[in-house]
Amino acid sequence: MKEVLQHIAACEARFAAHPFFADMRMDRPIEQVMAFAPRLTFWVMTFQDVLRLNAHFIQDAHLKALATRHHAEEGGHDQWFEDDITALTGGSLSIGTMYGRAHAKTRDAAYAIISEVYRPVDDRLRIVLLWALESTSHVFFSRTAIISAAQGADERLKYFSDHHMQAEAQHAMFEQELAAELEAMRLSPEVRADALAMVDRIYGAFDAMFDGLRINLEREHAEAPSPGRQAHTAPEEVLPLELEEDLEIIVLEEDEARAA
């Protein structure tokens, strides 16, 4: 298992270097820095089911207890997220918006990750899955907590602030227990290869999700009205998937025609 843990650590280091985090500058109001936050909604809500189902499918009684405890300790964090979205945006996110085109990359990544839970895998890989998810969260929340503190927003925010980091710190003993369990495991070459591939898929999903968050923010900044010009806001239209794909093809064809 040592090779798998080392691989997770390497993936974590690469994820920490994602350009998304470099874009999170502290010289702007917290609402602007966290403008990406609503687009995480689908993943934050799906995450709770990932933990629940992952524990459900484990057969080994000891490993099931570990996964069930992990799920319980993550309970309620989705409510922190909802409260933070209200604090940052002044309202809640509609279901239609969450299923709109701007949230597609987050949904795609969430589906990819939850698909891992439905794979018929060795129970030990389900613990590896939890460790990989914890690894990504350490990168993300360490960044948002710094920004929240620098902006004096710790009293307003929970999910994105040091409040979340402190809650995670209270689970440090459990994380140490989980790490010890993983280090003691001995995997066959076949299971080890499956574990490494799973870690790659999970981090690939997160890379794609954060690529999408970054692209959407860049697009919004490019489309923002110039100073003094009133912005026109309208509800986001949610199209069926087939129509969305047709629309994207039309847009690409128009762009190619103009380029020609």
JSON list of N, CA and C in Angstrom, two decimals, residues 29-55:
[
{"chain": "A", "resi": 29, "resn": "PRO", "atom": "N", "xyz": [-12.66, 41.64, -3.29]},
{"chain": "A", "resi": 29, "resn": "PRO", "atom": "CA", "xyz": [-13.67, 41.31, -2.28]},
{"chain": "A", "resi": 29, "resn": "PRO", "atom": "C", "xyz": [-13.94, 39.81, -2.25]},
{"chain": "A", "resi": 30, "resn": "ILE", "atom": "N", "xyz": [-14.30, 39.30, -1.09]},
{"chain": "A", "resi": 30, "resn": "ILE", "atom": "CA", "xyz": [-14.51, 37.86, -0.92]},
{"chain": "A", "resi": 30, "resn": "ILE", "atom": "C", "xyz": [-15.55, 37.33, -1.89]},
{"chain": "A", "resi": 31, "resn": "GLU", "atom": "N", "xyz": [-16.58, 38.13, -2.19]},
{"chain": "A", "resi": 31, "resn": "GLU", "atom": "CA", "xyz": [-17.62, 37.68, -3.11]},
{"chain": "A", "resi": 31, "resn": "GLU", "atom": "C", "xyz": [-17.07, 37.43, -4.51]},
{"chain": "A", "resi": 32, "resn": "GLN", "atom": "N", "xyz": [-16.09, 38.22, -4.92]},
{"chain": "A", "resi": 32, "resn": "GLN", "atom": "CA", "xyz": [-15.48, 38.04, -6.23]},
{"chain": "A", "resi": 32, "resn": "GLN", "atom": "C", "xyz": [-14.52, 36.85, -6.23]},
{"chain": "A", "resi": 33, "resn": "VAL", "atom": "N", "xyz": [-13.74, 36.73, -5.17]},
{"chain": "A", "resi": 33, "resn": "VAL", "atom": "CA", "xyz": [-12.78, 35.62, -5.09]},
{"chain": "A", "resi": 33, "resn": "VAL", "atom": "C", "xyz": [-13.53, 34.29, -5.09]},
{"chain": "A", "resi": 34, "resn": "MET", "atom": "N", "xyz": [-14.67, 34.27, -4.41]},
{"chain": "A", "resi": 34, "resn": "MET", "atom": "CA", "xyz": [-15.44, 33.03, -4.27]},
{"chain": "A", "resi": 34, "resn": "MET", "atom": "C", "xyz": [-16.58, 32.94, -5.28]},
{"chain": "A", "resi": 35, "resn": "ALA", "atom": "N", "xyz": [-16.48, 33.66, -6.37]},
{"chain": "A", "resi": 35, "resn": "ALA", "atom": "CA", "xyz": [-17.56, 33.64, -7.37]},
{"chain": "A", "resi": 35, "resn": "ALA", "atom": "C", "xyz": [-17.79, 32.25, -7.94]},
{"chain": "A", "resi": 36, "resn": "PHE", "atom": "N", "xyz": [-16.79, 31.39, -7.83]},
{"chain": "A", "resi": 36, "resn": "PHE", "atom": "CA", "xyz": [-16.91, 30.01, -8.34]},
{"chain": "A", "resi": 36, "resn": "PHE", "atom": "C", "xyz": [-17.78, 29.14, -7.45]},
{"chain": "A", "resi": 37, "resn": "ALA", "atom": "N", "xyz": [-17.97, 29.54, -6.20]},
{"chain": "A", "resi": 37, "resn": "ALA", "atom": "CA", "xyz": [-18.54, 28.66, -5.17]},
{"chain": "A", "resi": 37, "resn": "ALA", "atom": "C", "xyz": [-19.88, 28.02, -5.55]},
{"chain": "A", "resi": 38, "resn": "PRO", "atom": "N", "xyz": [-20.84, 28.77, -6.10]},
{"chain": "A", "resi": 38, "resn": "PRO", "atom": "CA", "xyz": [-22.13, 28.12, -6.44]},
{"chain": "A", "resi": 38, "resn": "PRO", "atom": "C", "xyz": [-21.97, 26.94, -7.39]},
{"chain": "A", "resi": 39, "resn": "ARG", "atom": "N", "xyz": [-20.93, 26.96, -8.23]},
{"chain": "A", "resi": 39, "resn": "ARG", "atom": "CA", "xyz": [-20.76, 25.89, -9.21]},
{"chain": "A", "resi": 39, "resn": "ARG", "atom": "C", "xyz": [-20.20, 24.60, -8.60]},
{"chain": "A", "resi": 40, "resn": "LEU", "atom": "N", "xyz": [-19.91, 24.64, -7.32]},
{"chain": "A", "resi": 40, "resn": "LEU", "atom": "CA", "xyz": [-19.50, 23.41, -6.64]},
{"chain": "A", "resi": 40, "resn": "LEU", "atom": "C", "xyz": [-20.69, 22.66, -6.05]},
{"chain": "A", "resi": 41, "resn": "THR", "atom": "N", "xyz": [-21.87, 23.26, -6.13]},
{"chain": "A", "resi": 41, "resn": "THR", "atom": "CA", "xyz": [-23.05, 22.73, -5.43]},
{"chain": "A", "resi": 41, "resn": "THR", "atom": "C", "xyz": [-23.31, 21.26, -5.74]},
{"chain": "A", "resi": 42, "resn": "PHE", "atom": "N", "xyz": [-23.32, 20.89, -7.01]},
{"chain": "A", "resi": 42, "resn": "PHE", "atom": "CA", "xyz": [-23.65, 19.52, -7.36]},
{"chain": "A", "resi": 42, "resn": "PHE", "atom": "C", "xyz": [-22.68, 18.53, -6.73]},
{"chain": "A", "resi": 43, "resn": "TRP", "atom": "N", "xyz": [-21.40, 18.88, -6.72]},
{"chain": "A", "resi": 43, "resn": "TRP", "atom": "CA", "xyz": [-20.42, 17.98, -6.12]},
{"chain": "A", "resi": 43, "resn": "TRP", "atom": "C", "xyz": [-20.59, 17.91, -4.60]},
{"chain": "A", "resi": 44, "resn": "VAL", "atom": "N", "xyz": [-20.80, 19.04, -3.95]},
{"chain": "A", "resi": 44, "resn": "VAL", "atom": "CA", "xyz": [-20.93, 19.04, -2.49]},
{"chain": "A", "resi": 44, "resn": "VAL", "atom": "C", "xyz": [-22.09, 18.16, -2.05]},
{"chain": "A", "resi": 45, "resn": "MET", "atom": "N", "xyz": [-23.20, 18.23, -2.78]},
{"chain": "A", "resi": 45, "resn": "MET", "atom": "CA", "xyz": [-24.36, 17.41, -2.45]},
{"chain": "A", "resi": 45, "resn": "MET", "atom": "C", "xyz": [-24.11, 15.93, -2.81]},
{"chain": "A", "resi": 46, "resn": "THR", "atom": "N", "xyz": [-23.47, 15.68, -3.93]},
{"chain": "A", "resi": 46, "resn": "THR", "atom": "CA", "xyz": [-23.18, 14.31, -4.33]},
{"chain": "A", "resi": 46, "resn": "THR", "atom": "C", "xyz": [-22.19, 13.64, -3.38]},
{"chain": "A", "resi": 47, "resn": "PHE", "atom": "N", "xyz": [-21.28, 14.43, -2.84]},
{"chain": "A", "resi": 47, "resn": "PHE", "atom": "CA", "xyz": [-20.24, 13.91, -1.95]},
{"chain": "A", "resi": 47, "resn": "PHE", "atom": "C", "xyz": [-20.84, 13.12, -0.79]},
{"chain": "A", "resi": 48, "resn": "GLN", "atom": "N", "xyz": [-21.94, 13.62, -0.24]},
{"chain": "A", "resi": 48, "resn": "GLN", "atom": "CA", "xyz": [-22.57, 12.92, 0.88]},
{"chain": "A", "resi": 48, "resn": "GLN", "atom": "C", "xyz": [-23.03, 11.53, 0.47]},
{"chain": "A", "resi": 49, "resn": "ASP", "atom": "N", "xyz": [-23.56, 11.41, -0.75]},
{"chain": "A", "resi": 49, "resn": "ASP", "atom": "CA", "xyz": [-23.99, 10.10, -1.23]},
{"chain": "A", "resi": 49, "resn": "ASP", "atom": "C", "xyz": [-22.80, 9.20, -1.58]},
{"chain": "A", "resi": 50, "resn": "VAL", "atom": "N", "xyz": [-21.72, 9.79, -2.05]},
{"chain": "A", "resi": 50, "resn": "VAL", "atom": "CA", "xyz": [-20.51, 9.01, -2.31]},
{"chain": "A", "resi": 50, "resn": "VAL", "atom": "C", "xyz": [-20.06, 8.31, -1.03]},
{"chain": "A", "resi": 51, "resn": "LEU", "atom": "N", "xyz": [-20.03, 9.06, 0.08]},
{"chain": "A", "resi": 51, "resn": "LEU", "atom": "CA", "xyz": [-19.60, 8.48, 1.35]},
{"chain": "A", "resi": 51, "resn": "LEU", "atom": "C", "xyz": [-20.60, 7.43, 1.85]},
{"chain": "A", "resi": 52, "resn": "ARG", "atom": "N", "xyz": [-21.88, 7.73, 1.73]},
{"chain": "A", "resi": 52, "resn": "ARG", "atom": "CA", "xyz": [-22.91, 6.80, 2.21]},
{"chain": "A", "resi": 52, "resn": "ARG", "atom": "C", "xyz": [-22.88, 5.49, 1.43]},
{"chain": "A", "resi": 53, "resn": "LEU", "atom": "N", "xyz": [-22.86, 5.58, 0.11]},
{"chain": "A", "resi": 53, "resn": "LEU", "atom": "CA", "xyz": [-22.89, 4.37, -0.72]},
{"chain": "A", "resi": 53, "resn": "LEU", "atom": "C", "xyz": [-21.58, 3.59, -0.61]},
{"chain": "A", "resi": 54, "resn": "ASN", "atom": "N", "xyz": [-20.48, 4.30, -0.51]},
{"chain": "A", "resi": 54, "resn": "ASN", "atom": "CA", "xyz": [-19.19, 3.63, -0.38]},
{"chain": "A", "resi": 54, "resn": "ASN", "atom": "C", "xyz": [-19.18, 2.75, 0.87]},
{"chain": "A", "resi": 55, "resn": "ALA", "atom": "N", "xyz": [-19.68, 3.29, 1.98]},
{"chain": "A", "resi": 55, "resn": "ALA", "atom": "CA", "xyz": [-19.75, 2.50, 3.22]},
{"chain": "A", "resi": 55, "resn": "ALA", "atom": "C", "xyz": [-20.73, 1.34, 3.06]}
]
